[in-house]
Amino acid sequence: MQLSDRVDQVPPSGIRRFFELAEEMDDIISLGVGEPDFSAPWSARDAAIASLERGETSYTANRGKKELREAIADDQRRRYGLDYDPDEEILVTAGASEAIDLAFRALVDPGDTVAVAQPSYVSYVPGVIFAGGDPLSVPTRAEDEFKLTREVLESSGAADADALVYCYPNNPTGATMTGEELEAVADFCREHDIIVLADEIYSELTYEHDHTSIATLPGMRERTVVFNGFSKAYAMTGLRLGYAMGPPEAIKGMNRVHQYTMLSAPTTAQHAALDALENCDDDVDEMTAQYNRRRNFVLSRFEEMGLSCFDAAGAFYAFPECPWDDADAFAEELLHEEKVAVVPGEAFGEGGEDHLRVSYATGLGELKEAMARIESFLD
Amino acid sequence: MSSRAEILELLRENARYTTEDMARQTDLTESEVETAIEELEADGVIRGYTAVVDWGETDKERVRALVELNVTLDRETSYADIAARLAKFPEVESLRLVSGDYDFDMEVEGDSMREVSRFISDKVAPVPEITQTVTHYVMESYKESGIEFGDGHDDDRLSVSP
């Protein structure tokens, strides 16, 4: 059967090859995982089980349970000073990934250009293409510690873009942006009338400064859709629950696509999420503290073994420079020789070349062993 | 967080972390870690280090009992006096004054039920201030010192994911 051109032109994810290589081998230590090693907090899981016991297995409102939207609004106000109306401006989705796809489909017309800050999560470029838009790569630079700057926006031609999508704290680099640094991006987007799609899924995993949402900067709320969810902070990836926050017309458009495709986000997961917001602050603090210690550990070890790596201050990734010219070959050799899986940065798009994504969402014992193996591999 | 609080948290997580690994996990140097530990020990914050053992996984028979103790006080005898006397016995693993229906909550360990029973009847019950003992033998342990026993949870994540 003939695939549509839109689908046909999107290659399979570059991650896939490493996944297949790693799956063939036994006893590897994987630092290639893009999700938490923790399970969701027990309180949230327990709430999900209890909702099943009560028989709450029907659809919810398209936009998600009202209590959950209200709890999300309160949580985002308290944490980041965001102010969204739970009835009009919040949409609960099957993971932040769905929300981002909805935004592309609701806001991008054929021929529209969407600037994608890279290296980035692998879904943005395909999402833009599936929506009929033209992705424009905005490669961030190692010397900027992979932050988005006015300079790279200008030099990549983003001034002509209709929308900009980015993710900070960033997967794969672990880079974060302060409020001040975001102001330059906000200025640029206001000047050139660009819509901002801000993926803030890792917002709670910011270790050295408070997370700032670009939507809180002057004049940005009306041109921004913010994405967040429960996968990273609450270790709920498999429950598939995220949300979008934005101006009423954007959320309304996204909900139109959502109601015809997803109907509503998974009900059981919504129960877990509500409990997570009500009862799991301590779990989040504990997991964040653990990630931060591992981050310190990994960065210290890289320094000891002479592997150059900027001080990645967010998510659960370090992004060291690859000591070989060919990062792909390095990662493959490391996997075969030392049974340690990392992902070459170029799998995440332009700007990621010559780097390696090292996930520290793994227990300290394994991290310690993995670092020892990388050290011996380098010798 | 102060460096002492940070080190305390790390040691509570795993008392076998080397000072080197603790330094790597924090912003502290190795010698700062060592100093923090020395201070915590000298100030009596850290009273010791011990292993969390699942005796069910060993060949050794280990009998534990939780003992509720009721006492009567008089002008010359305080809770602390009674506690000091009981705590001296090596069989007593833990001893706490608690609120509720009884006064002391005592954990006793021995090699056999007979040994534990004899200890309670010969050494504890005769203490003049103790008016009543209720002994609960531990049948199964599911979680100790924050560590769940059992097979644990395998890492079932995909080995490489975006």
Short mmCIF file of N, CA and C in Angstrom, two decimals, chain A residues 6-156:
data_model
loop_
_atom_site.label_atom_id
_atom_site.label_comp_id
_atom_site.label_asym_id
_atom_site.label_seq_id
_atom_site.Cartn_x
_atom_site.Cartn_y
_atom_site.Cartn_z
N ARG A 6 3.33 12.73 2.98
CA ARG A 6 3.65 13.35 4.27
C ARG A 6 4.34 12.37 5.21
N VAL A 7 3.78 11.15 5.28
CA VAL A 7 4.34 10.15 6.18
C VAL A 7 5.63 9.59 5.59
N ASP A 8 5.59 9.39 4.28
CA ASP A 8 6.72 8.77 3.61
C ASP A 8 8.00 9.60 3.75
N GLN A 9 7.86 10.91 3.82
CA GLN A 9 9.08 11.74 3.84
C GLN A 9 9.70 11.83 5.24
N VAL A 10 8.99 11.30 6.26
CA VAL A 10 9.56 11.34 7.62
C VAL A 10 10.30 10.04 7.88
N PRO A 11 11.61 10.11 8.07
CA PRO A 11 12.35 8.87 8.31
C PRO A 11 12.06 8.34 9.72
N PRO A 12 12.27 7.03 9.93
CA PRO A 12 12.12 6.51 11.30
C PRO A 12 13.12 7.22 12.22
N SER A 13 12.80 7.29 13.49
CA SER A 13 13.64 7.98 14.46
C SER A 13 15.06 7.41 14.49
N GLY A 14 16.04 8.30 14.56
CA GLY A 14 17.44 7.90 14.61
C GLY A 14 17.79 7.12 15.87
N ILE A 15 16.93 7.22 16.85
CA ILE A 15 17.11 6.49 18.10
C ILE A 15 16.94 4.99 17.88
N ARG A 16 16.09 4.71 16.92
CA ARG A 16 15.65 3.35 16.65
C ARG A 16 16.84 2.38 16.46
N ARG A 17 17.84 2.85 15.71
CA ARG A 17 18.97 1.98 15.41
C ARG A 17 19.69 1.58 16.70
N PHE A 18 19.87 2.54 17.58
CA PHE A 18 20.55 2.23 18.84
C PHE A 18 19.72 1.34 19.74
N PHE A 19 18.42 1.57 19.67
CA PHE A 19 17.52 0.71 20.43
C PHE A 19 17.69 -0.74 19.97
N GLU A 20 17.73 -0.95 18.66
CA GLU A 20 17.86 -2.30 18.13
C GLU A 20 19.20 -2.93 18.49
N LEU A 21 20.27 -2.13 18.38
CA LEU A 21 21.59 -2.64 18.77
C LEU A 21 21.61 -3.04 20.24
N ALA A 22 21.03 -2.18 21.09
CA ALA A 22 21.06 -2.42 22.53
C ALA A 22 20.20 -3.62 22.91
N GLU A 23 19.08 -3.75 22.20
CA GLU A 23 18.18 -4.85 22.52
C GLU A 23 18.81 -6.22 22.23
N GLU A 24 19.76 -6.25 21.29
CA GLU A 24 20.41 -7.52 20.93
C GLU A 24 21.37 -8.00 22.00
N MET A 25 21.73 -7.11 22.92
CA MET A 25 22.78 -7.47 23.87
C MET A 25 22.23 -7.67 25.27
N ASP A 26 22.89 -8.58 26.01
CA ASP A 26 22.48 -8.82 27.39
C ASP A 26 23.33 -7.98 28.33
N ASP A 27 22.79 -7.76 29.51
CA ASP A 27 23.55 -7.13 30.61
C ASP A 27 24.15 -5.77 30.27
N ILE A 28 23.48 -5.01 29.45
CA ILE A 28 24.03 -3.68 29.22
C ILE A 28 23.56 -2.75 30.33
N ILE A 29 24.35 -1.70 30.57
CA ILE A 29 23.87 -0.62 31.42
C ILE A 29 23.42 0.47 30.45
N SER A 30 22.17 0.81 30.50
CA SER A 30 21.69 1.80 29.55
C SER A 30 21.62 3.20 30.14
N LEU A 31 22.39 4.09 29.54
CA LEU A 31 22.26 5.52 29.84
C LEU A 31 21.57 6.17 28.63
N GLY A 32 20.73 5.38 27.98
CA GLY A 32 20.08 5.85 26.77
C GLY A 32 18.58 6.02 26.94
N VAL A 33 18.15 6.03 28.19
CA VAL A 33 16.72 6.01 28.45
C VAL A 33 16.18 7.42 28.69
N GLY A 34 15.11 7.75 28.00
CA GLY A 34 14.54 9.08 28.11
C GLY A 34 13.36 9.16 29.06
N GLU A 35 13.35 8.33 30.08
CA GLU A 35 12.26 8.41 31.06
C GLU A 35 12.80 8.07 32.45
N PRO A 36 12.07 8.49 33.50
CA PRO A 36 12.56 8.26 34.86
C PRO A 36 12.71 6.78 35.19
N ASP A 37 13.64 6.47 36.09
CA ASP A 37 13.77 5.09 36.55
C ASP A 37 12.86 4.82 37.74
N PHE A 38 12.27 5.88 38.31
CA PHE A 38 11.36 5.69 39.42
C PHE A 38 10.01 5.22 38.90
N SER A 39 9.22 4.60 39.78
CA SER A 39 7.82 4.37 39.46
C SER A 39 7.05 5.60 39.92
N ALA A 40 5.84 5.76 39.41
CA ALA A 40 5.00 6.85 39.86
C ALA A 40 4.82 6.75 41.37
N PRO A 41 4.68 7.88 42.07
CA PRO A 41 4.49 7.83 43.53
C PRO A 41 3.34 6.88 43.88
N TRP A 42 3.53 6.16 44.95
CA TRP A 42 2.53 5.13 45.31
C TRP A 42 1.16 5.75 45.55
N SER A 43 1.14 6.93 46.14
CA SER A 43 -0.14 7.58 46.41
C SER A 43 -0.93 7.78 45.11
N ALA A 44 -0.26 8.17 44.05
CA ALA A 44 -0.93 8.39 42.76
C ALA A 44 -1.38 7.06 42.16
N ARG A 45 -0.54 6.04 42.28
CA ARG A 45 -0.92 4.73 41.76
C ARG A 45 -2.11 4.18 42.53
N ASP A 46 -2.07 4.38 43.84
CA ASP A 46 -3.15 3.91 44.70
C ASP A 46 -4.47 4.60 44.32
N ALA A 47 -4.40 5.88 44.02
CA ALA A 47 -5.61 6.61 43.62
C ALA A 47 -6.16 6.07 42.30
N ALA A 48 -5.24 5.69 41.39
CA ALA A 48 -5.67 5.12 40.12
C ALA A 48 -6.39 3.79 40.36
N ILE A 49 -5.80 2.97 41.22
CA ILE A 49 -6.41 1.67 41.53
C ILE A 49 -7.79 1.87 42.16
N ALA A 50 -7.85 2.81 43.11
CA ALA A 50 -9.13 3.06 43.79
C ALA A 50 -10.19 3.52 42.80
N SER A 51 -9.80 4.31 41.81
CA SER A 51 -10.78 4.79 40.83
C SER A 51 -11.29 3.62 39.99
N LEU A 52 -10.42 2.67 39.72
CA LEU A 52 -10.85 1.47 38.98
C LEU A 52 -11.81 0.64 39.84
N GLU A 53 -11.48 0.54 41.13
CA GLU A 53 -12.36 -0.22 42.03
C GLU A 53 -13.75 0.41 42.11
N ARG A 54 -13.79 1.73 42.05
CA ARG A 54 -15.09 2.41 42.08
C ARG A 54 -15.80 2.31 40.73
N GLY A 55 -15.09 1.77 39.74
CA GLY A 55 -15.72 1.59 38.43
C GLY A 55 -15.70 2.83 37.57
N GLU A 56 -14.78 3.76 37.84
CA GLU A 56 -14.74 4.99 37.05
C GLU A 56 -13.95 4.76 35.77
N THR A 57 -14.61 4.14 34.83
CA THR A 57 -13.92 3.74 33.59
C THR A 57 -14.56 4.37 32.35
N SER A 58 -15.37 5.39 32.53
CA SER A 58 -15.96 6.03 31.34
C SER A 58 -15.08 7.17 30.83
N TYR A 59 -15.49 7.75 29.70
CA TYR A 59 -14.81 8.95 29.21
C TYR A 59 -14.94 10.05 30.24
N THR A 60 -14.05 11.01 30.17
CA THR A 60 -14.25 12.25 30.94
C THR A 60 -14.66 13.32 29.93
N ALA A 61 -14.87 14.53 30.42
CA ALA A 61 -15.07 15.67 29.51
C ALA A 61 -13.90 15.70 28.53
N ASN A 62 -14.14 16.17 27.31
CA ASN A 62 -13.07 16.23 26.30
C ASN A 62 -11.83 16.91 26.84
N ARG A 63 -12.05 17.99 27.55
CA ARG A 63 -10.91 18.78 28.03
C ARG A 63 -10.24 18.18 29.26
N GLY A 64 -10.82 17.10 29.80
CA GLY A 64 -10.29 16.49 31.01
C GLY A 64 -11.18 16.80 32.19
N LYS A 65 -11.04 16.01 33.25
CA LYS A 65 -11.87 16.22 34.44
C LYS A 65 -11.70 17.64 34.96
N LYS A 66 -12.80 18.22 35.35
CA LYS A 66 -12.78 19.61 35.81
C LYS A 66 -11.87 19.78 37.04
N GLU A 67 -11.98 18.86 38.00
CA GLU A 67 -11.14 18.97 39.22
C GLU A 67 -9.66 18.94 38.83
N LEU A 68 -9.35 18.10 37.84
CA LEU A 68 -7.94 18.00 37.44
C LEU A 68 -7.48 19.30 36.79
N ARG A 69 -8.32 19.87 35.91
CA ARG A 69 -7.94 21.14 35.28
C ARG A 69 -7.77 22.23 36.33
N GLU A 70 -8.64 22.21 37.32
CA GLU A 70 -8.53 23.22 38.40
C GLU A 70 -7.23 23.01 39.20
N ALA A 71 -6.93 21.74 39.47
CA ALA A 71 -5.70 21.45 40.22
C ALA A 71 -4.46 21.84 39.41
N ILE A 72 -4.52 21.62 38.10
CA ILE A 72 -3.40 22.00 37.23
C ILE A 72 -3.23 23.52 37.27
N ALA A 73 -4.36 24.24 37.15
CA ALA A 73 -4.28 25.70 37.16
C ALA A 73 -3.64 26.19 38.47
N ASP A 74 -4.07 25.63 39.60
CA ASP A 74 -3.51 26.03 40.90
C ASP A 74 -2.02 25.71 40.98
N ASP A 75 -1.68 24.51 40.52
CA ASP A 75 -0.30 24.06 40.60
C ASP A 75 0.63 24.95 39.76
N GLN A 76 0.20 25.27 38.56
CA GLN A 76 1.05 26.07 37.67
C GLN A 76 1.14 27.52 38.14
N ARG A 77 0.08 27.99 38.80
CA ARG A 77 0.12 29.33 39.37
C ARG A 77 1.14 29.36 40.52
N ARG A 78 1.01 28.38 41.40
CA ARG A 78 1.88 28.31 42.57
C ARG A 78 3.35 28.12 42.18
N ARG A 79 3.60 27.24 41.23
CA ARG A 79 5.00 26.95 40.89
C ARG A 79 5.64 28.02 40.02
N TYR A 80 4.91 28.48 38.99
CA TYR A 80 5.56 29.32 37.99
C TYR A 80 4.86 30.66 37.76
N GLY A 81 3.82 30.92 38.54
CA GLY A 81 3.11 32.18 38.35
C GLY A 81 2.31 32.23 37.05
N LEU A 82 2.02 31.07 36.46
CA LEU A 82 1.18 31.04 35.27
C LEU A 82 -0.28 31.17 35.69
N ASP A 83 -1.08 31.82 34.86
CA ASP A 83 -2.45 32.08 35.27
C ASP A 83 -3.40 31.68 34.14
N TYR A 84 -3.93 30.47 34.20
CA TYR A 84 -4.82 29.97 33.15
C TYR A 84 -6.16 29.56 33.72
N ASP A 85 -7.19 29.86 32.96
CA ASP A 85 -8.55 29.51 33.37
C ASP A 85 -8.79 28.02 33.08
N PRO A 86 -9.13 27.26 34.12
CA PRO A 86 -9.29 25.81 33.91
C PRO A 86 -10.41 25.45 32.92
N ASP A 87 -11.37 26.32 32.74
CA ASP A 87 -12.46 25.99 31.83
C ASP A 87 -12.13 26.29 30.37
N GLU A 88 -11.39 27.34 30.15
CA GLU A 88 -11.20 27.83 28.79
C GLU A 88 -9.78 27.66 28.25
N GLU A 89 -8.84 27.53 29.17
CA GLU A 89 -7.45 27.67 28.73
C GLU A 89 -6.54 26.47 29.05
N ILE A 90 -7.16 25.38 29.49
CA ILE A 90 -6.36 24.18 29.78
C ILE A 90 -7.00 22.98 29.10
N LEU A 91 -6.16 22.18 28.47
CA LEU A 91 -6.63 20.96 27.81
C LEU A 91 -5.77 19.79 28.28
N VAL A 92 -6.42 18.77 28.84
CA VAL A 92 -5.70 17.59 29.32
C VAL A 92 -5.60 16.58 28.18
N THR A 93 -4.41 16.06 27.96
CA THR A 93 -4.15 15.23 26.77
C THR A 93 -3.45 13.91 27.14
N ALA A 94 -3.36 13.04 26.17
CA ALA A 94 -2.64 11.77 26.36
C ALA A 94 -1.15 12.04 26.21
N GLY A 95 -0.55 12.54 27.27
CA GLY A 95 0.86 12.91 27.24
C GLY A 95 1.04 14.29 26.63
N ALA A 96 2.14 14.95 26.98
CA ALA A 96 2.43 16.25 26.38
C ALA A 96 2.61 16.09 24.87
N SER A 97 3.05 14.90 24.45
CA SER A 97 3.26 14.65 23.01
C SER A 97 1.98 14.88 22.21
N GLU A 98 0.86 14.39 22.75
CA GLU A 98 -0.40 14.62 22.04
C GLU A 98 -0.69 16.11 21.96
N ALA A 99 -0.47 16.80 23.07
CA ALA A 99 -0.77 18.24 23.11
C ALA A 99 0.04 18.99 22.06
N ILE A 100 1.30 18.60 21.90
CA ILE A 100 2.15 19.28 20.92
C ILE A 100 1.66 19.00 19.50
N ASP A 101 1.30 17.75 19.25
CA ASP A 101 0.75 17.39 17.95
C ASP A 101 -0.53 18.18 17.66
N LEU A 102 -1.39 18.30 18.67
CA LEU A 102 -2.63 19.06 18.51
C LEU A 102 -2.34 20.52 18.16
N ALA A 103 -1.33 21.07 18.82
CA ALA A 103 -1.00 22.47 18.57
C ALA A 103 -0.55 22.65 17.12
N PHE A 104 0.29 21.72 16.63
CA PHE A 104 0.73 21.81 15.23
C PHE A 104 -0.49 21.75 14.31
N ARG A 105 -1.37 20.82 14.60
CA ARG A 105 -2.50 20.63 13.69
C ARG A 105 -3.51 21.78 13.77
N ALA A 106 -3.61 22.36 14.95
CA ALA A 106 -4.60 23.44 15.12
C ALA A 106 -4.06 24.80 14.67
N LEU A 107 -2.74 24.96 14.70
CA LEU A 107 -2.20 26.30 14.49
C LEU A 107 -1.36 26.45 13.22
N VAL A 108 -0.99 25.33 12.59
CA VAL A 108 -0.08 25.41 11.43
C VAL A 108 -0.85 25.13 10.15
N ASP A 109 -0.74 26.03 9.19
CA ASP A 109 -1.35 25.83 7.88
C ASP A 109 -0.28 25.28 6.93
N PRO A 110 -0.72 24.60 5.84
CA PRO A 110 0.26 24.16 4.84
C PRO A 110 1.07 25.37 4.37
N GLY A 111 2.35 25.18 4.31
CA GLY A 111 3.21 26.28 3.88
C GLY A 111 3.72 27.15 5.03
N ASP A 112 3.13 27.03 6.20
CA ASP A 112 3.64 27.77 7.36
C ASP A 112 5.00 27.21 7.78
N THR A 113 5.83 28.09 8.27
CA THR A 113 7.15 27.65 8.73
C THR A 113 7.16 27.58 10.25
N VAL A 114 7.62 26.46 10.76
CA VAL A 114 7.76 26.30 12.20
C VAL A 114 9.25 26.12 12.53
N ALA A 115 9.78 27.09 13.25
CA ALA A 115 11.19 27.00 13.65
C ALA A 115 11.30 26.03 14.82
N VAL A 116 12.24 25.10 14.71
CA VAL A 116 12.41 24.08 15.74
C VAL A 116 13.81 24.23 16.34
N ALA A 117 13.87 24.62 17.61
CA ALA A 117 15.17 24.72 18.27
C ALA A 117 15.72 23.31 18.43
N GLN A 118 16.95 23.12 17.96
CA GLN A 118 17.57 21.79 18.00
C GLN A 118 18.93 21.86 18.66
N PRO A 119 19.49 20.76 19.15
CA PRO A 119 18.89 19.44 19.16
C PRO A 119 17.66 19.40 20.07
N SER A 120 16.75 18.51 19.72
CA SER A 120 15.48 18.52 20.44
C SER A 120 14.88 17.12 20.50
N TYR A 121 13.85 17.04 21.27
CA TYR A 121 13.03 15.85 21.30
C TYR A 121 12.64 15.49 19.86
N VAL A 122 12.59 14.19 19.58
CA VAL A 122 12.51 13.76 18.18
C VAL A 122 11.16 13.99 17.51
N SER A 123 10.15 14.40 18.24
CA SER A 123 8.80 14.47 17.65
C SER A 123 8.45 15.78 16.97
N TYR A 124 9.19 16.84 17.24
CA TYR A 124 8.75 18.14 16.73
C TYR A 124 8.76 18.21 15.21
N VAL A 125 9.87 17.86 14.60
CA VAL A 125 9.98 17.98 13.15
C VAL A 125 8.94 17.10 12.46
N PRO A 126 8.83 15.81 12.81
CA PRO A 126 7.76 15.01 12.19
C PRO A 126 6.37 15.59 12.44
N GLY A 127 6.15 16.11 13.66
CA GLY A 127 4.83 16.68 13.98
C GLY A 127 4.48 17.83 13.05
N VAL A 128 5.47 18.69 12.79
CA VAL A 128 5.25 19.83 11.89
C VAL A 128 4.92 19.31 10.48
N ILE A 129 5.67 18.30 10.05
CA ILE A 129 5.46 17.76 8.70
C ILE A 129 4.09 17.09 8.59
N PHE A 130 3.71 16.31 9.61
CA PHE A 130 2.39 15.66 9.57
C PHE A 130 1.28 16.71 9.48
N ALA A 131 1.53 17.88 10.08
CA ALA A 131 0.51 18.94 10.05
C ALA A 131 0.55 19.73 8.73
N GLY A 132 1.51 19.40 7.88
CA GLY A 132 1.60 20.08 6.58
C GLY A 132 2.49 21.31 6.59
N GLY A 133 3.13 21.59 7.72
CA GLY A 133 4.01 22.76 7.81
C GLY A 133 5.42 22.43 7.36
N ASP A 134 6.23 23.49 7.28
CA ASP A 134 7.64 23.31 6.91
C ASP A 134 8.52 23.56 8.13
N PRO A 135 9.20 22.54 8.60
CA PRO A 135 10.08 22.76 9.75
C PRO A 135 11.34 23.51 9.34
N LEU A 136 11.77 24.41 10.21
CA LEU A 136 13.03 25.13 9.99
C LEU A 136 13.91 24.85 11.19
N SER A 137 15.08 24.28 10.91
CA SER A 137 15.96 23.92 12.02
C SER A 137 16.68 25.16 12.57
N VAL A 138 16.63 25.32 13.87
CA VAL A 138 17.40 26.38 14.53
C VAL A 138 18.41 25.69 15.44
N PRO A 139 19.62 25.44 14.92
CA PRO A 139 20.58 24.69 15.73
C PRO A 139 21.19 25.57 16.82
N THR A 140 21.03 25.17 18.06
CA THR A 140 21.70 25.88 19.16
C THR A 140 23.15 25.43 19.17
N ARG A 141 23.98 26.19 19.90
CA ARG A 141 25.42 25.93 19.79
C ARG A 141 26.04 25.53 21.12
N ALA A 142 27.03 24.67 21.00
CA ALA A 142 27.73 24.20 22.20
C ALA A 142 28.30 25.38 22.98
N GLU A 143 28.83 26.41 22.26
CA GLU A 143 29.44 27.53 22.99
C GLU A 143 28.40 28.36 23.74
N ASP A 144 27.12 28.23 23.38
CA ASP A 144 26.05 28.88 24.15
C ASP A 144 25.45 27.92 25.18
N GLU A 145 26.11 26.80 25.39
CA GLU A 145 25.57 25.74 26.25
C GLU A 145 24.16 25.35 25.81
N PHE A 146 23.97 25.35 24.51
CA PHE A 146 22.73 24.89 23.88
C PHE A 146 21.50 25.68 24.29
N LYS A 147 21.72 26.93 24.68
CA LYS A 147 20.59 27.83 24.92
C LYS A 147 20.17 28.45 23.61
N LEU A 148 18.92 28.85 23.56
CA LEU A 148 18.40 29.52 22.37
C LEU A 148 18.74 31.00 22.50
N THR A 149 19.42 31.55 21.49
CA THR A 149 19.80 32.96 21.55
C THR A 149 19.22 33.70 20.35
N ARG A 150 19.15 35.01 20.49
CA ARG A 150 18.69 35.84 19.38
C ARG A 150 19.57 35.60 18.15
N GLU A 151 20.86 35.46 18.41
CA GLU A 151 21.80 35.27 17.31
C GLU A 151 21.47 34.03 16.46
N VAL A 152 21.24 32.91 17.11
CA VAL A 152 20.96 31.70 16.31
C VAL A 152 19.59 31.78 15.67
N LEU A 153 18.66 32.47 16.33
CA LEU A 153 17.34 32.65 15.71
C LEU A 153 17.49 33.46 14.43
N GLU A 154 18.28 34.53 14.52
CA GLU A 154 18.48 35.38 13.35
C GLU A 154 19.22 34.65 12.24
N SER A 155 20.34 34.00 12.60
CA SER A 155 21.17 33.41 11.56
C SER A 155 20.49 32.22 10.88
N SER A 156 19.52 31.60 11.55
CA SER A 156 18.87 30.46 10.90
C SER A 156 17.63 30.90 10.11
#
